[in-house]
XYZ file of C-alpha atoms in Angstrom:
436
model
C 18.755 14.722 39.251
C 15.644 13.115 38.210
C 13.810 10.200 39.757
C 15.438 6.889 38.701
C 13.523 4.752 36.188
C 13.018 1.050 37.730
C 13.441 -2.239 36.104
C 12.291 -5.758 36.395
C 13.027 -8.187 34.695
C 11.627 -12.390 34.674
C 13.847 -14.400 32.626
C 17.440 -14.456 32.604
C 17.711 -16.570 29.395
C 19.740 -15.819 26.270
C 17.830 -12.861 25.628
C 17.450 -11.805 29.496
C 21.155 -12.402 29.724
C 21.662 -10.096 26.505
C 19.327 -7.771 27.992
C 21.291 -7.528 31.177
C 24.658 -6.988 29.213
C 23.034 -4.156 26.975
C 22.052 -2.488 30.304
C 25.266 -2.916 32.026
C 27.417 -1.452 28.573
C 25.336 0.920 27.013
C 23.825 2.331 30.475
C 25.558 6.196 29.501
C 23.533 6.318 26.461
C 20.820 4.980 27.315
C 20.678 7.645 30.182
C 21.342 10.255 27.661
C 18.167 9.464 25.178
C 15.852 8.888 28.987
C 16.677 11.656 30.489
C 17.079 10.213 33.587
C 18.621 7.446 35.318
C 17.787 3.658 34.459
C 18.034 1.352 37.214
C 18.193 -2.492 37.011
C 16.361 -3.037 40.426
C 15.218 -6.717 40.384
C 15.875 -9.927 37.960
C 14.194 -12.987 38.413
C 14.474 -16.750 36.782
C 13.730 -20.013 38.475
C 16.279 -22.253 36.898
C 19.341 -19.887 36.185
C 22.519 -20.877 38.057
C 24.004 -18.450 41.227
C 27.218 -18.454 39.420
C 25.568 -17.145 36.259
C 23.959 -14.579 38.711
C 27.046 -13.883 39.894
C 28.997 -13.587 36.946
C 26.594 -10.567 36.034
C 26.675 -8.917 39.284
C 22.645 -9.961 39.892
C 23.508 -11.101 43.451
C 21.699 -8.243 45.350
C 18.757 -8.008 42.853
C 18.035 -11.577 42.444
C 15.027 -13.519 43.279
C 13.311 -16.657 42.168
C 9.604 -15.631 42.748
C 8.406 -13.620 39.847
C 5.427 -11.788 42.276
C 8.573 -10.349 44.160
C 9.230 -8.234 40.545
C 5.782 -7.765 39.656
C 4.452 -6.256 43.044
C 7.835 -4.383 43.881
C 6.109 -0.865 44.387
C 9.214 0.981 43.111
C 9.376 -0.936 39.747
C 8.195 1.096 36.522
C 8.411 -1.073 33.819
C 8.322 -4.777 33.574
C 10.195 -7.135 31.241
C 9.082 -10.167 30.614
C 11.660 -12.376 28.533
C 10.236 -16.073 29.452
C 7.925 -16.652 26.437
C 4.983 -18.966 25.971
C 1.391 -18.717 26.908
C 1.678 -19.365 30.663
C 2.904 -18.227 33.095
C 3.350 -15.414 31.182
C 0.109 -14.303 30.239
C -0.771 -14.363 33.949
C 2.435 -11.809 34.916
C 2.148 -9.547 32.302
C -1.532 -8.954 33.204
C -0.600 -9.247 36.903
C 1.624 -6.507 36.388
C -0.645 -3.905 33.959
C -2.671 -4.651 37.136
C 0.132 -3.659 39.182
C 0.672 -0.463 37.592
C 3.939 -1.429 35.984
C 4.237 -0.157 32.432
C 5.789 -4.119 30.069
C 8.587 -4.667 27.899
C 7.955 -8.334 26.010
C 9.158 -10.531 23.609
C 6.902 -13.066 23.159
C 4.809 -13.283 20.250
C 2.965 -16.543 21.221
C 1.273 -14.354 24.222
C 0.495 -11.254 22.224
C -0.638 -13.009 18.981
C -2.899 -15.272 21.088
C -4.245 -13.039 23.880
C -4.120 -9.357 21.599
C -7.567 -8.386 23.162
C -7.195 -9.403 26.098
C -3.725 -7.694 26.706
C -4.223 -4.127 25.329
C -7.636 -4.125 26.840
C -5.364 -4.492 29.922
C -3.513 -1.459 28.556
C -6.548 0.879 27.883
C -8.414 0.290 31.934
C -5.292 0.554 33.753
C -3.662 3.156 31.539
C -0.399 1.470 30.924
C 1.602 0.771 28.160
C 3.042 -2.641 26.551
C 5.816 -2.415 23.979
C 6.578 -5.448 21.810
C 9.576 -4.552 19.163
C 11.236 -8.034 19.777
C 8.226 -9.841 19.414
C 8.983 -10.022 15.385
C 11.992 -9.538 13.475
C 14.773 -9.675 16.211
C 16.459 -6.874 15.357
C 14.716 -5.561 12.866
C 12.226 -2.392 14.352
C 9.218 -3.355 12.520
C 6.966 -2.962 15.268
C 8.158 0.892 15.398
C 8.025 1.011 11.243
C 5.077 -0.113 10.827
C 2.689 1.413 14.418
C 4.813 4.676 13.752
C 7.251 5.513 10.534
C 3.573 4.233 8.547
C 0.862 5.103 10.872
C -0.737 7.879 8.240
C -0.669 4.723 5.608
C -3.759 2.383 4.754
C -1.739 -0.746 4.268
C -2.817 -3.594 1.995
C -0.260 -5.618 2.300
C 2.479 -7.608 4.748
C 5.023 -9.859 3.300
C 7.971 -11.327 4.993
C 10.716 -14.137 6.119
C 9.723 -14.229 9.738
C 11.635 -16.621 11.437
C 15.114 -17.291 11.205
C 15.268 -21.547 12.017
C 13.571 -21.740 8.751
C 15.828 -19.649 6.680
C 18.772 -20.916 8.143
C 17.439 -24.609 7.000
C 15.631 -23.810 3.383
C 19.247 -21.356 2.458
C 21.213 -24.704 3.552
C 19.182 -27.136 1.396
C 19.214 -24.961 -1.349
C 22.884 -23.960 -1.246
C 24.210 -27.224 -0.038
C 21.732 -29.412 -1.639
C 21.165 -30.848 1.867
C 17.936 -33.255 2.765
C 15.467 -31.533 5.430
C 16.510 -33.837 8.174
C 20.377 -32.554 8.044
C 19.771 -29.049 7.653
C 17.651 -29.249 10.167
C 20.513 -30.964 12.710
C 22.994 -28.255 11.002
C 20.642 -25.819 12.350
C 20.677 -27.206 16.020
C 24.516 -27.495 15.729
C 24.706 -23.778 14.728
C 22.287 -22.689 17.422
C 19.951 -21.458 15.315
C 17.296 -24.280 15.793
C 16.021 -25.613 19.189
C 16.049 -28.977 20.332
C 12.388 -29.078 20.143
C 11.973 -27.150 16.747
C 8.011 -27.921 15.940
C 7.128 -23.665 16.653
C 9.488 -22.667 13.987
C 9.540 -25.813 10.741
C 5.820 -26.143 11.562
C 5.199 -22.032 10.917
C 3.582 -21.840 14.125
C 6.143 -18.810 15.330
C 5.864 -17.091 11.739
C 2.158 -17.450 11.833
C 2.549 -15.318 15.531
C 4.238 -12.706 14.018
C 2.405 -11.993 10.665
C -1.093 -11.734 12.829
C 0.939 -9.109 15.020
C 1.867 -6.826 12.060
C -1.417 -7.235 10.758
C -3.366 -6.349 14.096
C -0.862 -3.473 14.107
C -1.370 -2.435 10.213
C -5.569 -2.708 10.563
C -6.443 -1.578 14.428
C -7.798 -4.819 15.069
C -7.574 -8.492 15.996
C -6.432 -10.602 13.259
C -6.938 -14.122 15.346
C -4.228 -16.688 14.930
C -6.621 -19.065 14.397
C -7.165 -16.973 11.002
C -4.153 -17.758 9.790
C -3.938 -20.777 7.087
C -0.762 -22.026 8.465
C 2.198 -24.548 6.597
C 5.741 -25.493 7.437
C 8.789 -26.661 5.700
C 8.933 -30.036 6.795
C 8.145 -31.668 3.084
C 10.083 -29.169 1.173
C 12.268 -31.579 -0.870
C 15.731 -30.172 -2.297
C 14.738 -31.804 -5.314
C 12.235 -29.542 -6.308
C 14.346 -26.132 -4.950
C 16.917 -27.194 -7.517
C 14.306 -28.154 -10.176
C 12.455 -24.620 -9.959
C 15.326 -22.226 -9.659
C 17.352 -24.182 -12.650
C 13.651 -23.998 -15.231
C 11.766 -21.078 -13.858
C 14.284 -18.714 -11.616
C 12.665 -19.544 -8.652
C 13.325 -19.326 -5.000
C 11.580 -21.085 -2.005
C 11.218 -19.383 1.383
C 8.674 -19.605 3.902
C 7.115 -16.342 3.815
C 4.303 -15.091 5.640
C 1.718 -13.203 4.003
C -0.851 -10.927 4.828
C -3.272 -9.179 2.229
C -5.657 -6.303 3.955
C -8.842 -4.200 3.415
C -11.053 -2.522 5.148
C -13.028 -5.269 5.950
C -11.440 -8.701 5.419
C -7.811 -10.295 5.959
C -6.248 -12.898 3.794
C -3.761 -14.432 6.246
C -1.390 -17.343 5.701
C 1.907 -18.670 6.536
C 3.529 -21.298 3.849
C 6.954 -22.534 1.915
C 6.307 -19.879 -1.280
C 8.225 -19.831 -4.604
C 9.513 -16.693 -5.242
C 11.681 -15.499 -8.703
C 14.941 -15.189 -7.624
C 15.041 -11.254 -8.863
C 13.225 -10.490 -5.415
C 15.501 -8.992 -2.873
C 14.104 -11.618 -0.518
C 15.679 -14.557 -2.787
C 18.857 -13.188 -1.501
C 17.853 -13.246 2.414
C 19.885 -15.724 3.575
C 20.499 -18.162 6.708
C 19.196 -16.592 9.739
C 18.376 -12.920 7.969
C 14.857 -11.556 7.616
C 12.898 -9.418 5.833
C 9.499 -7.545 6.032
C 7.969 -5.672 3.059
C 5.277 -3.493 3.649
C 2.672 -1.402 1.209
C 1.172 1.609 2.133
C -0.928 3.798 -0.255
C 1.429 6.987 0.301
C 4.799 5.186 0.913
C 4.884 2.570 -1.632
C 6.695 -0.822 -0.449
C 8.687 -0.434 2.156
C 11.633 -3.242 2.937
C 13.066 -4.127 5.758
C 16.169 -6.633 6.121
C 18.379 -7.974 9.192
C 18.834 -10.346 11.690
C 16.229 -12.043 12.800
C 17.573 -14.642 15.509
C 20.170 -14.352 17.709
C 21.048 -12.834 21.387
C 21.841 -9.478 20.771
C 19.621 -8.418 17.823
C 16.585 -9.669 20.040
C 18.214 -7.440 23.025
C 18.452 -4.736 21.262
C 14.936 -4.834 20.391
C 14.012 -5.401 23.833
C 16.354 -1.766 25.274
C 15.094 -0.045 22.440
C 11.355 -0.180 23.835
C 12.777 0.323 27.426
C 14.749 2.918 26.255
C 11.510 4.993 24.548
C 8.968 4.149 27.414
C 11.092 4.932 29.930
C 11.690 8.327 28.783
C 7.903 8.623 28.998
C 8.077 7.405 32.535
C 10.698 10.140 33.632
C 8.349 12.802 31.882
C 5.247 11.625 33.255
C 3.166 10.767 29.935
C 3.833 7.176 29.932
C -0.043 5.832 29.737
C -1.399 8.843 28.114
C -1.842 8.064 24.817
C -1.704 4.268 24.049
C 0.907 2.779 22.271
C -1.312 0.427 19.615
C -4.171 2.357 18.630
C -7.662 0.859 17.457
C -10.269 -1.862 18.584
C -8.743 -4.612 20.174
C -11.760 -6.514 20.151
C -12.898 -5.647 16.309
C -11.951 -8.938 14.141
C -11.665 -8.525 10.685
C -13.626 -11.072 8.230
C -10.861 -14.242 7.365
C -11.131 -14.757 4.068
C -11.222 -18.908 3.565
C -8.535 -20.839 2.648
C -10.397 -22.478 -0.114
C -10.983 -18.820 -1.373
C -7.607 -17.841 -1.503
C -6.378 -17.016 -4.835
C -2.885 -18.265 -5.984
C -0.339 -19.742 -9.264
C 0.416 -23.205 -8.454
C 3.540 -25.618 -8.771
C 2.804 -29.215 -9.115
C 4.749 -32.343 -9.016
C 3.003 -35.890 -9.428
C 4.937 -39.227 -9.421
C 3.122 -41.435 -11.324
C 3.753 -44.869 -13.519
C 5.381 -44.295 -17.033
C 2.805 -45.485 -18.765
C 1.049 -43.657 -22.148
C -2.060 -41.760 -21.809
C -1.197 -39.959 -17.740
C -0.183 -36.581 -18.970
C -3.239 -36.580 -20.709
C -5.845 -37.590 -18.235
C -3.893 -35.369 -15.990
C -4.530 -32.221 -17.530
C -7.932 -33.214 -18.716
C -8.990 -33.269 -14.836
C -7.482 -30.050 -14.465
C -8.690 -28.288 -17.500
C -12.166 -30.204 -16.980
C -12.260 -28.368 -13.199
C -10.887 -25.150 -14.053
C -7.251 -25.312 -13.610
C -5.739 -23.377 -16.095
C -2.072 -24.805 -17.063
C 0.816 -22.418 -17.912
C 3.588 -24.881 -18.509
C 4.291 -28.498 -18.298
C 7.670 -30.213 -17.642
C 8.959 -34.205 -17.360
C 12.386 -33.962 -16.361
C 14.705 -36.781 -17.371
C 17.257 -36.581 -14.416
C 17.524 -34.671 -10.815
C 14.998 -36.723 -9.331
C 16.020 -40.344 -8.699
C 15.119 -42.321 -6.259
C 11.225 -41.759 -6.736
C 9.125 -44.555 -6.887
C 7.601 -43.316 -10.430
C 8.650 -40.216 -12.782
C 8.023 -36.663 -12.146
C 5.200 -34.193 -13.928
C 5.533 -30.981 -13.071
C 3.003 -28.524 -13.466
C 2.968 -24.568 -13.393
C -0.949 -23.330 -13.112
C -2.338 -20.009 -13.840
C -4.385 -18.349 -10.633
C -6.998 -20.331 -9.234
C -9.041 -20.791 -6.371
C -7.325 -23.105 -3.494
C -10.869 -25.066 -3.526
C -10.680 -25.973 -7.514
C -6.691 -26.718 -6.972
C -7.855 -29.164 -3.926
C -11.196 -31.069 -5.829
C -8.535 -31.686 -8.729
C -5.623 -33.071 -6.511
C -8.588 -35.144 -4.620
C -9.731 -37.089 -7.942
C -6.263 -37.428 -9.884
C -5.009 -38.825 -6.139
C -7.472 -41.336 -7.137
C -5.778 -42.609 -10.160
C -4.394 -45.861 -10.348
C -1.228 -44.289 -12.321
C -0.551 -41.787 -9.146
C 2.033 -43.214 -6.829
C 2.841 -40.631 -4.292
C 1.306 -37.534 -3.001
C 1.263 -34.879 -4.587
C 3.792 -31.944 -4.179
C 2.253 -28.789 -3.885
C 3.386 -25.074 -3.524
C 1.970 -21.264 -3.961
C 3.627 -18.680 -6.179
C 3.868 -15.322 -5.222
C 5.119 -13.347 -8.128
């Protein structure tokens, strides 16, 4: 019989926990696609309970000190499952250093630290896999590194996180305010306590940089990416634009690649409700890539949730320990290109979009006009104008709503700036992109 294959694992969390399960139950074929045994030999977590421990037969493999799993000499690959920046950047490193071969989640470590990690990877000759780090389920990471690696890709598009679906599919379904989809989302267990990551589109900005480090060989920074959440999206306006123009909001993020430059960004996007992703619901997502030789590619399923993120996680344990029990694992790395190489970010004020508009303003003669005068006067070219008569009570003012043609972000912004300066405006003005 082959030598076993050795596992640590730091964080016995909902994933961890899933992780452990998916070990225990699937352990036959998992064996099968190695090869060769797979051995659980050591799980740590400071704040889980002994009679969780217990309850998965951890007793004789447990510690609380994390350096007990990463310097084990017997252990082969290392899965971390805590998330974060820190302490986590420091163990996976630790244990590349080590010699262990790592299994992660965590897209805040990879989309911050990219370089630093797979430069790791390349002087110690060891491998990191990543498929749960975006899209739960969903094997993106494998699709798009593998299934599309003879492709030049121009573009990523895709519902990233879950929390965000789940709330935007309840508003728009239910008609519900931000504020109590938001708790319906914490009551389901789909948003945290502490949600700020996901409505902010901090954990969807993590995940779009990933594919697009992965899609160009590079480093697309996260401080590249032009970031937006959800926490303004009104239900209001979702019923206002999918009753008069068929469309959709989701937060989407969005990557648009050449050779040389990235357009990056992470924002609430109307979409026309004929796009498959209209119909991505709750905690679903969905990834569409172009490649020149494959066309758009789609990919749909659950993005949140125990189980889909475990399987992730014993998929990538499943394919690099097979490379462990054949003695290749390090070889060839698993993300090819320069780690270090950062593409050019185009500017946000660059950018190039269609624009929805909605300004409250007094009902007095003469606004529309001097509206669309500033616009037309910077640039802003107007494809349809709308004052609704009902659906949006309890506004201090009446609604104009505004569909643009595509224009810089810059001229969009200097118009906003000096209409905002009207005596006639009385709120701030709504604003969203339109990705056809």
């Amino acid at each position: 019989m082959k030598h076993p294959v050795r596992l640590g694992l730091v964080g016995l969390g909902t994933v961890g926990t899933g992780v452990v399960q998916m070990l225990q139950s699937s352990k036959a074929l998992i064996e099968e696609k190695v090869g060769a045994p797979v051995q659980l030999s050591m799980v740590c977590d400071k704040r889980a309970t002994m009679a969780t421990v217990r309850k998965l037969g951890l007793e004789n493999i447990f510690t609380r000190n994390a350096e007990d799993v990463i310097l084990h000499p017997d252990i082969d690959i290392f899965i971390e499952l805590i998330g974060g920046y820190e302490p986590a950047r420091t163990f996976v490193l630790k244990a590349l250093h080590a010699g262990k071969h790592v299994v992660t989640a965590n897209k805040a470590l990879l989309a911050k630290y990219w370089g630093d990690v797979f430069e790791h990877t390349r002087v110690y000759r060891r491998l990191v896999y990543f498929e749960a780090s975006v899209g739960g389920g969903i094997p993106v990471i494998q699709a798009l590194n593998e299934g599309l690696a003879g492709n030049k890709i121009s573009k990523i598009i895709g519902i990233l996180n879950g929390t965000t679906n789940y709330v935007l599919t309840r508003m728009s379904q239910a008609g519900l305010s931000y504020p109590a989809a938001l708790k319906e989302a914490q009551k389901a267990g789909f948003a945290e306590a502490d949600p700020t990551f996901d409505v902010e589109g901090i954990d969807a900005a993590h995940k779009i940089a990933i594919l697009a480090s992965i899609a160009t060989g590079t480093w697309v920074r996260l401080t590249d990416v032009v970031t937006e959440g959800i926490t303004k999206v009104d239900p209001r306006d979702m019923a206002f634009v999918r009753r008069e123009f068929g469309y959709v909001i989701k937060l989407l993020g969005i990557a648009k690649l050449t050779e040389d430059t990235v357009e990056i960004r992470v924002h609430p996007t109307l979409i026309p409700d004929t796009h498959p992703f209209a119909n991505v619901h709750n905690e679903y997502n969905a990834i569409e890539i172009n490649g020149d030789a494959a066309g758009d590619v789609m990919l749909y399923g659950k993005g949140a949730g125990q189980m889909p993120a475990a399987s992730a996680i014993i998929s990538d344990v499943t394919y690099l320990a097979r490379q462990v029990a054949a003695g290749t694992a390090g070889k060839l790395p698993y993300v090819s290109g320069d780690y270090r190489r950062h593409l050019k970010a185009v500017p946000k004020d660059e950018m190039i979009s269609r624009f929805y508009l909605r300004f409250t303003v007094k009902d007095q003669p003469g606004v529309l006009a001097s509206i669309s005068g500033i616009l037309s006067k910077l640039g802003v070219s107007i494809s349809g104008v709308y004052q609704p008569e009902h659906g949006f009570q309890n506004i201090r003012g009446i609604p104009i709503m505004i569909l643009t043609h595509e224009v810089p972000e810059a001229t969009i912004e200097r118009a906003l700036k000096e209409i905002g300066q009207k005596s006639y405006i009385r709120a701030k003005t709504v604003l969203f992109r339109i990705e056809e």
